[in-house]
Each structure stands twice: as structure tokens, then as C-alpha cells.
């Protein structure tokens, strides 16, 4: 069947690949006029996310565009190491760190190589459902029809509101997250690990790429500000904001921030504690549109990848879309809501086996 996918990010692109592998004809509609090359932040695809990609043979492009993270070192406000943890990679793939732009590029290129159609500059505004499927209308007046529509359109999802006009809005977590990259020489190095530092006012993390670039982020308590105000902040403004959060701490955070040029990006962190309705008989949500989490566990991309594969398997094995959507939600809701709740508390716990060891087998059949 022809499936319309609203959103060409991680969730939408990989869902399209899973749907094609399941024998369907997906078409991806993306609001951005280009492939997301302007997406500034970076992300880590954790073990479970790499496992999901591997289930549909799409892990290779991500591996080629990323570098490995082998563990985490926790550092206290006084600069002393509190603990270290090596990632268990025996039998598991990942984690991999890469820029969001590189991730989009790798996945979209792979999807297009597989023959999946993308239409850019298509911002969804409405969907009409009938006995023969759905018709989507975009902001430029273009329409498209298919059997069902997948809402992979992110935190501020249009599809979520079309499914349930009373759906709750994203919740501000009280944090602003700033990301940056610098190739300045002489900075502290953390090759192969993430050094996670808890300052007196904010949290900071950094890792060193194989080419010597420092990838860093800061999670800073903040008050919610209008989106237009945040969009107007310059790189210098983000450097100043982030640097002030660590001023006076005996840590390298302020030094790394000050050594960063214009490759610095910021924004508020939001989550979705619960989405009451994930689907209708012709529409369903995937990724952040259904269950956005704060970045505490670094699982946003990985949970979206899991969604994509499970949804593809359900639509492969259950011919009635409404039944497939119900089984998909039943397999995903408890897991993702547990992650959202744990991330909101900023404490996912030491035992993360329930996250990392989650395995998806494409050859496993889905029963009603």
C-alpha cells in the first residue's frame, strides 16, 4: 500500500525504509526545503538504536558517518572523577556519535538509494480520511493521497493534534541545552568517552572526535522564553549564556566554551509525559511526535529508530492498519513512557540493560 510519511528526520526516514522492506510504498514529505544540512546539534545513537538500524540493514551509513563512544566518566563540581563506566559492546553495536546533519544526510541518502521518494518543502497542514485512505494537504496547496499516514513530524507535531485535537502540548523541562564544536588546540581531551561534569549551576559533557574536534553540550536551568527570542540568539550570545553557567567552577567547561567559534547552537528542552492517542484507523505517530524525552539518557534518536522498525513489522504482518497500529502502540507505549519519566527525573539509573539490550529481529513475526 502507499504510505504517506510526514517528516523526513530520523523517525520518518527510517520508518520509510522499514515500510519499504515490509513491501509497502512509502513517500516522505519533509517541511525543510533541503535535507536538514542546517541541523546544528549532535546526537549519540545508543546500542538499541544501532540494533534497530541493523534490523533493516541501515546501520552501515551511520557507522561510516560517526565515531564510537566507549564509555562515560562522571566528574564532580570539584573536578574529581566520581565514577567511570565502560559501555558493554559485546554482541551489541554502538554507541555512535555524529552531528544531526550528518545523521540526516546518511539516512536520507540511504533511503533514496533504496528508491524511496522524498518531497521537500512540504509542510503538512491537514489530513482528510475516507473509506479509501487519506489525503494530505500541504502549506503550498499540494495534496497527496495514500492508504495511511505516519506522523513522524517531531515535537511540535501537526499529526498529533489531527489525531487528538485535545492532545497535550510539549512540557518545558526547565533546561536550555547548548551544543558546540571546536577544533581549538590545547583543550582537555576525552577520546572514546563522554566526560560528564556536574558544575555548581549546570551540567556539561564533552568528547573528542578522532580528528581532534571537541563535541560539547551544556544543560542549563532556565526560564521558558518565546521561540522567536531563542531563534534570535547569536552564536556569541549562546557562548556567553553557556559560559556564565560555569564561571568560577574549577572545571574546563568555561575554557572549552570560550574556545568555540560560531559552531554553537542552543534551545529549550521539552518532553511529552503522555500522549493519550497514538493513532486513528488511518494515522499513527512515531518518534518525538508520540513520546519526546529530555536528553538525560541520550535516547531520543534510538527510541525513534525502534519505533520505525516495530511499526514496519506490524504493518508487514497485520493487514488491517488499525489493528497494526494498536499492536505497535501496545509494544511501544510502556517502554517509551518509562524512558520519558526517567529522563524527566534526570536519573535513568545505573542498570541500563533495559535500554541498551533491547533487540529487534526483523524475521520475527508479529501476532495480533
mmCIF file of N, CA, C and O in Angstrom, residues 148 279-282 315 318-328:
data_model
loop_
_atom_site.group_PDB
_atom_site.id
_atom_site.type_symbol
_atom_site.label_atom_id
_atom_site.label_comp_id
_atom_site.label_asym_id
_atom_site.label_seq_id
_atom_site.Cartn_x
_atom_site.Cartn_y
_atom_site.Cartn_z
ATOM 1 N N UNK A 148 -2.551 5.172 4.355
ATOM 2 C CA UNK A 148 -2.396 5.653 5.729
ATOM 3 C C UNK A 148 -1.337 6.742 5.758
ATOM 4 O O UNK A 148 -0.578 6.923 4.791
ATOM 5 N N UNK A 279 -3.060 6.955 17.571
ATOM 6 C CA UNK A 279 -3.490 6.607 16.214
ATOM 7 C C UNK A 279 -4.988 6.749 16.037
ATOM 8 O O UNK A 279 -5.758 6.825 17.005
ATOM 9 N N UNK A 280 -5.378 6.800 14.774
ATOM 10 C CA UNK A 280 -6.753 6.575 14.334
ATOM 11 C C UNK A 280 -6.691 5.355 13.424
ATOM 12 O O UNK A 280 -5.678 4.659 13.367
ATOM 13 N N UNK A 281 -7.735 5.101 12.685
ATOM 14 C CA UNK A 281 -7.711 3.958 11.765
ATOM 15 C C UNK A 281 -6.807 4.209 10.559
ATOM 16 O O UNK A 281 -6.418 3.270 9.861
ATOM 17 N N UNK A 282 -6.410 5.488 10.333
ATOM 18 C CA UNK A 282 -5.617 5.814 9.146
ATOM 19 C C UNK A 282 -4.362 6.628 9.442
ATOM 20 O O UNK A 282 -3.592 6.906 8.524
ATOM 21 N N UNK A 315 2.985 -3.370 10.289
ATOM 22 C CA UNK A 315 2.286 -3.161 9.023
ATOM 23 C C UNK A 315 2.656 -4.217 7.980
ATOM 24 O O UNK A 315 1.957 -4.367 6.986
ATOM 25 N N UNK A 318 0.282 -7.484 9.824
ATOM 26 C CA UNK A 318 -1.136 -7.302 10.154
ATOM 27 C C UNK A 318 -1.783 -6.485 9.038
ATOM 28 O O UNK A 318 -1.506 -5.290 8.905
ATOM 29 N N UNK A 319 -2.622 -7.101 8.212
ATOM 30 C CA UNK A 319 -3.127 -6.425 7.011
ATOM 31 C C UNK A 319 -4.046 -5.246 7.304
ATOM 32 O O UNK A 319 -4.165 -4.343 6.472
ATOM 33 N N UNK A 320 -4.698 -5.240 8.461
ATOM 34 C CA UNK A 320 -5.578 -4.121 8.800
ATOM 35 C C UNK A 320 -4.764 -3.043 9.512
ATOM 36 O O UNK A 320 -4.224 -3.288 10.603
ATOM 37 N N UNK A 321 -4.635 -1.845 8.936
ATOM 38 C CA UNK A 321 -3.795 -0.815 9.562
ATOM 39 C C UNK A 321 -4.193 -0.485 10.995
ATOM 40 O O UNK A 321 -3.320 -0.309 11.850
ATOM 41 N N UNK A 322 -5.498 -0.412 11.275
ATOM 42 C CA UNK A 322 -5.925 -0.070 12.631
ATOM 43 C C UNK A 322 -5.437 -1.111 13.629
ATOM 44 O O UNK A 322 -4.971 -0.774 14.723
ATOM 45 N N UNK A 323 -5.510 -2.379 13.258
ATOM 46 C CA UNK A 323 -5.011 -3.439 14.137
ATOM 47 C C UNK A 323 -3.500 -3.360 14.275
ATOM 48 O O UNK A 323 -2.954 -3.544 15.367
ATOM 49 N N UNK A 324 -2.811 -3.057 13.176
ATOM 50 C CA UNK A 324 -1.361 -2.919 13.227
ATOM 51 C C UNK A 324 -0.951 -1.770 14.138
ATOM 52 O O UNK A 324 -0.004 -1.890 14.930
ATOM 53 N N UNK A 325 -1.665 -0.653 14.051
ATOM 54 C CA UNK A 325 -1.343 0.495 14.893
ATOM 55 C C UNK A 325 -1.552 0.163 16.366
ATOM 56 O O UNK A 325 -0.769 0.590 17.229
ATOM 57 N N UNK A 326 -2.606 -0.576 16.673
ATOM 58 C CA UNK A 326 -2.889 -0.934 18.066
ATOM 59 C C UNK A 326 -1.792 -1.833 18.637
ATOM 60 O O UNK A 326 -1.358 -1.657 19.778
ATOM 61 N N UNK A 327 -1.346 -2.804 17.854
ATOM 62 C CA UNK A 327 -0.291 -3.702 18.320
ATOM 63 C C UNK A 327 1.026 -2.933 18.462
ATOM 64 O O UNK A 327 1.769 -3.114 19.444
ATOM 65 N N UNK A 328 1.313 -2.078 17.521
ATOM 66 C CA UNK A 328 2.515 -1.231 17.599
ATOM 67 C C UNK A 328 2.509 -0.408 18.886
ATOM 68 O O UNK A 328 3.504 -0.398 19.638
#
